[in-house]
Amino acid sequence: MSQQRRGGLGRGLGALIPTKPIAPDPETVAAVVPALMQTVVEPAPKPVMGAYFDEIPLADIVPNPRQPRKNFGDQQLKELTESIAEVGLLQPIVVRALGGGRYELVMGERRCRASKLAGLARIPAIVRSTHDDDMLRDALLENLQREQLNPLEEAAAYQQLLDDFGATHEQLAQRVSRSRSHVTNMIRLLKLPPDVQKRVAAGVLSAGHARALCSLDDPHLQEHLARRIVAEQLSVRAVEEIVAIGDVHASSAPTRERAAKKAPPPALRELADHLSDRFETKVKVDMGRQKGRIVVEFASLEDLERILVTLAPEAVDSMHDDDDR
């Protein structure tokens, strides 16, 4: 098995933490600083007190003797190993320095084991010196709100904050100024096959395409439709329609013919796209010969209430008043 390091397509929480500071060489500084003064430097993540990001050798990590979990599930470990072998480790482990170049594992035992099975020599890690989980979690959430991450980095960061740092969907949604359904939908992207994840991370597929693919249960169908999206340059709305009618294996020509026959006027398409973005859910606007309709989809009663707060706040107040009677 190859020992060459496989870098992840995104660093997840690693993208939110400054790397370990390196002492600068005076001659290099003298040569580089004048050039930097002429360029616009994008803001870096804020320093996280008590932690920094680094890539460390797996051989230098010792297990945590207080790890309560002993059974990691052979099938789940195998699936994670295959994913890491394909796209790298998106969620850094968390360690603490022991001195002498050695580190003790704090969080991420399953990720560490799978990385060894995948043949990685070095893996991304958050090296921490504080025991205050709340402080580290809050600092990461603050940086998550500031940084522009690709969809997989964002999804991996959400999942790791849930798993390792005890955050909730509600906390994540509030701190990054997004809806709870957005957080949940982004996390679903981590269930996509590695081949599809690579296309999302590379920007070939948008987050909207990826969310539509998540509606398919079969990974092979997800991969097939992902290839169709690229080959036929399908829009997100077209993919949602294909998934809804189970037309994944149809050839491109009939699909375009049906789309041409059913395609609504551009103004209605723009309105549907605007409403979908406004309510963060799928909205269809159809116009028949004599009348039209607007269809707003929701996943649960909680999701419906979220949409109603934006669409008709008085309706939500009325519902609550009825409940109080």
PDB file of N, CA, C and O in Angstrom, residues 65-98:
ATOM      1  N   PRO A  65      -5.060   6.630  26.166  1.00  0.00           N
ATOM      2  CA  PRO A  65      -5.374   5.493  27.036  1.00  0.00           C
ATOM      3  C   PRO A  65      -6.750   5.591  27.678  1.00  0.00           C
ATOM      4  O   PRO A  65      -7.280   4.604  28.188  1.00  0.00           O
ATOM      5  N   ARG A  66      -7.340   6.797  27.625  1.00  0.00           N
ATOM      6  CA  ARG A  66      -8.665   6.984  28.240  1.00  0.00           C
ATOM      7  C   ARG A  66      -9.777   6.912  27.206  1.00  0.00           C
ATOM      8  O   ARG A  66     -10.918   7.280  27.492  1.00  0.00           O
ATOM      9  N   GLN A  67      -9.454   6.447  25.993  1.00  0.00           N
ATOM     10  CA  GLN A  67     -10.466   6.325  24.941  1.00  0.00           C
ATOM     11  C   GLN A  67     -11.517   5.295  25.359  1.00  0.00           C
ATOM     12  O   GLN A  67     -11.221   4.112  25.513  1.00  0.00           O
ATOM     13  N   PRO A  68     -12.783   5.741  25.577  1.00  0.00           N
ATOM     14  CA  PRO A  68     -13.812   4.807  26.048  1.00  0.00           C
ATOM     15  C   PRO A  68     -14.347   3.900  24.944  1.00  0.00           C
ATOM     16  O   PRO A  68     -14.894   2.844  25.227  1.00  0.00           O
ATOM     17  N   ARG A  69     -14.195   4.303  23.694  1.00  0.00           N
ATOM     18  CA  ARG A  69     -14.772   3.538  22.596  1.00  0.00           C
ATOM     19  C   ARG A  69     -13.794   2.464  22.131  1.00  0.00           C
ATOM     20  O   ARG A  69     -12.642   2.740  21.825  1.00  0.00           O
ATOM     21  N   LYS A  70     -14.264   1.235  22.093  1.00  0.00           N
ATOM     22  CA  LYS A  70     -13.417   0.116  21.683  1.00  0.00           C
ATOM     23  C   LYS A  70     -13.857  -0.491  20.351  1.00  0.00           C
ATOM     24  O   LYS A  70     -13.046  -0.983  19.587  1.00  0.00           O
ATOM     25  N   ASN A  71     -15.159  -0.475  20.069  1.00  0.00           N
ATOM     26  CA  ASN A  71     -15.691  -1.069  18.838  1.00  0.00           C
ATOM     27  C   ASN A  71     -16.016   0.033  17.838  1.00  0.00           C
ATOM     28  O   ASN A  71     -16.860   0.890  18.099  1.00  0.00           O
ATOM     29  N   PHE A  72     -15.352   0.016  16.679  1.00  0.00           N
ATOM     30  CA  PHE A  72     -15.535   1.066  15.693  1.00  0.00           C
ATOM     31  C   PHE A  72     -16.315   0.599  14.472  1.00  0.00           C
ATOM     32  O   PHE A  72     -16.545   1.369  13.555  1.00  0.00           O
ATOM     33  N   GLY A  73     -16.739  -0.660  14.428  1.00  0.00           N
ATOM     34  CA  GLY A  73     -17.535  -1.166  13.315  1.00  0.00           C
ATOM     35  C   GLY A  73     -16.688  -1.408  12.087  1.00  0.00           C
ATOM     36  O   GLY A  73     -16.172  -0.461  11.481  1.00  0.00           O
ATOM     37  N   ASP A  74     -16.525  -2.675  11.706  1.00  0.00           N
ATOM     38  CA  ASP A  74     -15.652  -3.024  10.582  1.00  0.00           C
ATOM     39  C   ASP A  74     -16.123  -2.403   9.271  1.00  0.00           C
ATOM     40  O   ASP A  74     -15.319  -1.893   8.486  1.00  0.00           O
ATOM     41  N   GLN A  75     -17.438  -2.445   9.000  1.00  0.00           N
ATOM     42  CA  GLN A  75     -17.955  -1.923   7.738  1.00  0.00           C
ATOM     43  C   GLN A  75     -17.775  -0.412   7.645  1.00  0.00           C
ATOM     44  O   GLN A  75     -17.346   0.112   6.607  1.00  0.00           O
ATOM     45  N   GLN A  76     -18.109   0.312   8.738  1.00  0.00           N
ATOM     46  CA  GLN A  76     -17.953   1.765   8.734  1.00  0.00           C
ATOM     47  C   GLN A  76     -16.491   2.158   8.597  1.00  0.00           C
ATOM     48  O   GLN A  76     -16.152   3.115   7.890  1.00  0.00           O
ATOM     49  N   LEU A  77     -15.596   1.390   9.252  1.00  0.00           N
ATOM     50  CA  LEU A  77     -14.169   1.679   9.156  1.00  0.00           C
ATOM     51  C   LEU A  77     -13.670   1.438   7.730  1.00  0.00           C
ATOM     52  O   LEU A  77     -12.857   2.202   7.203  1.00  0.00           O
ATOM     53  N   LYS A  78     -14.179   0.389   7.099  1.00  0.00           N
ATOM     54  CA  LYS A  78     -13.791   0.075   5.715  1.00  0.00           C
ATOM     55  C   LYS A  78     -14.244   1.186   4.769  1.00  0.00           C
ATOM     56  O   LYS A  78     -13.490   1.615   3.886  1.00  0.00           O
ATOM     57  N   GLU A  79     -15.488   1.674   4.941  1.00  0.00           N
ATOM     58  CA  GLU A  79     -16.000   2.737   4.086  1.00  0.00           C
ATOM     59  C   GLU A  79     -15.191   4.019   4.261  1.00  0.00           C
ATOM     60  O   GLU A  79     -14.880   4.709   3.281  1.00  0.00           O
ATOM     61  N   LEU A  80     -14.841   4.360   5.507  1.00  0.00           N
ATOM     62  CA  LEU A  80     -14.053   5.560   5.753  1.00  0.00           C
ATOM     63  C   LEU A  80     -12.655   5.422   5.158  1.00  0.00           C
ATOM     64  O   LEU A  80     -12.108   6.367   4.586  1.00  0.00           O
ATOM     65  N   THR A  81     -12.073   4.225   5.264  1.00  0.00           N
ATOM     66  CA  THR A  81     -10.745   3.975   4.688  1.00  0.00           C
ATOM     67  C   THR A  81     -10.760   4.192   3.179  1.00  0.00           C
ATOM     68  O   THR A  81      -9.867   4.834   2.612  1.00  0.00           O
ATOM     69  N   GLU A  82     -11.789   3.678   2.502  1.00  0.00           N
ATOM     70  CA  GLU A  82     -11.896   3.846   1.053  1.00  0.00           C
ATOM     71  C   GLU A  82     -12.068   5.312   0.668  1.00  0.00           C
ATOM     72  O   GLU A  82     -11.486   5.785  -0.313  1.00  0.00           O
ATOM     73  N   SER A  83     -12.858   6.041   1.468  1.00  0.00           N
ATOM     74  CA  SER A  83     -13.062   7.465   1.193  1.00  0.00           C
ATOM     75  C   SER A  83     -11.762   8.243   1.361  1.00  0.00           C
ATOM     76  O   SER A  83     -11.421   9.095   0.527  1.00  0.00           O
ATOM     77  N   ILE A  84     -11.012   7.960   2.425  1.00  0.00           N
ATOM     78  CA  ILE A  84      -9.746   8.659   2.671  1.00  0.00           C
ATOM     79  C   ILE A  84      -8.743   8.337   1.574  1.00  0.00           C
ATOM     80  O   ILE A  84      -7.978   9.203   1.126  1.00  0.00           O
ATOM     81  N   ALA A  85      -8.730   7.080   1.121  1.00  0.00           N
ATOM     82  CA  ALA A  85      -7.812   6.694   0.048  1.00  0.00           C
ATOM     83  C   ALA A  85      -8.117   7.460  -1.241  1.00  0.00           C
ATOM     84  O   ALA A  85      -7.218   7.732  -2.035  1.00  0.00           O
ATOM     85  N   GLU A  86      -9.386   7.830  -1.445  1.00  0.00           N
ATOM     86  CA  GLU A  86      -9.795   8.529  -2.660  1.00  0.00           C
ATOM     87  C   GLU A  86      -9.596  10.040  -2.558  1.00  0.00           C
ATOM     88  O   GLU A  86      -9.024  10.664  -3.456  1.00  0.00           O
ATOM     89  N   VAL A  87     -10.087  10.650  -1.476  1.00  0.00           N
ATOM     90  CA  VAL A  87     -10.116  12.118  -1.400  1.00  0.00           C
ATOM     91  C   VAL A  87      -9.274  12.686  -0.273  1.00  0.00           C
ATOM     92  O   VAL A  87      -9.192  13.902  -0.117  1.00  0.00           O
ATOM     93  N   GLY A  88      -8.641  11.835   0.541  1.00  0.00           N
ATOM     94  CA  GLY A  88      -7.870  12.337   1.661  1.00  0.00           C
ATOM     95  C   GLY A  88      -8.742  12.525   2.895  1.00  0.00           C
ATOM     96  O   GLY A  88      -9.935  12.238   2.888  1.00  0.00           O
ATOM     97  N   LEU A  89      -8.140  13.009   3.967  1.00  0.00           N
ATOM     98  CA  LEU A  89      -8.839  13.191   5.242  1.00  0.00           C
ATOM     99  C   LEU A  89      -9.356  14.616   5.326  1.00  0.00           C
ATOM    100  O   LEU A  89      -8.584  15.569   5.431  1.00  0.00           O
ATOM    101  N   LEU A  90     -10.689  14.772   5.268  1.00  0.00           N
ATOM    102  CA  LEU A  90     -11.297  16.099   5.300  1.00  0.00           C
ATOM    103  C   LEU A  90     -11.423  16.650   6.711  1.00  0.00           C
ATOM    104  O   LEU A  90     -11.459  17.863   6.905  1.00  0.00           O
ATOM    105  N   GLN A  91     -11.519  15.793   7.710  1.00  0.00           N
ATOM    106  CA  GLN A  91     -11.709  16.221   9.090  1.00  0.00           C
ATOM    107  C   GLN A  91     -10.443  15.926   9.887  1.00  0.00           C
ATOM    108  O   GLN A  91     -10.130  14.773  10.157  1.00  0.00           O
ATOM    109  N   PRO A  92      -9.677  16.956  10.271  1.00  0.00           N
ATOM    110  CA  PRO A  92      -8.442  16.722  11.020  1.00  0.00           C
ATOM    111  C   PRO A  92      -8.720  16.029  12.348  1.00  0.00           C
ATOM    112  O   PRO A  92      -9.780  16.207  12.948  1.00  0.00           O
ATOM    113  N   ILE A  93      -7.755  15.229  12.795  1.00  0.00           N
ATOM    114  CA  ILE A  93      -7.843  14.690  14.142  1.00  0.00           C
ATOM    115  C   ILE A  93      -7.435  15.792  15.121  1.00  0.00           C
ATOM    116  O   ILE A  93      -6.956  16.853  14.705  1.00  0.00           O
ATOM    117  N   VAL A  94      -7.634  15.568  16.398  1.00  0.00           N
ATOM    118  CA  VAL A  94      -7.237  16.531  17.422  1.00  0.00           C
ATOM    119  C   VAL A  94      -6.242  15.831  18.357  1.00  0.00           C
ATOM    120  O   VAL A  94      -6.522  14.736  18.847  1.00  0.00           O
ATOM    121  N   VAL A  95      -5.094  16.443  18.566  1.00  0.00           N
ATOM    122  CA  VAL A  95      -4.049  15.848  19.398  1.00  0.00           C
ATOM    123  C   VAL A  95      -3.519  16.888  20.369  1.00  0.00           C
ATOM    124  O   VAL A  95      -3.803  18.084  20.243  1.00  0.00           O
ATOM    125  N   ARG A  96      -2.720  16.416  21.342  1.00  0.00           N
ATOM    126  CA  ARG A  96      -1.974  17.339  22.198  1.00  0.00           C
ATOM    127  C   ARG A  96      -0.514  16.918  22.178  1.00  0.00           C
ATOM    128  O   ARG A  96      -0.193  15.710  22.093  1.00  0.00           O
ATOM    129  N   ALA A  97       0.368  17.907  22.219  1.00  0.00           N
ATOM    130  CA  ALA A  97       1.802  17.631  22.137  1.00  0.00           C
ATOM    131  C   ALA A  97       2.306  17.040  23.449  1.00  0.00           C
ATOM    132  O   ALA A  97       1.973  17.522  24.535  1.00  0.00           O
ATOM    133  N   LEU A  98       3.126  15.982  23.334  1.00  0.00           N
ATOM    134  CA  LEU A  98       3.726  15.348  24.512  1.00  0.00           C
ATOM    135  C   LEU A  98       5.182  15.756  24.688  1.00  0.00           C
ATOM    136  O   LEU A  98       5.777  15.482  25.726  1.00  0.00           O
TER     137      LEU A  98
END
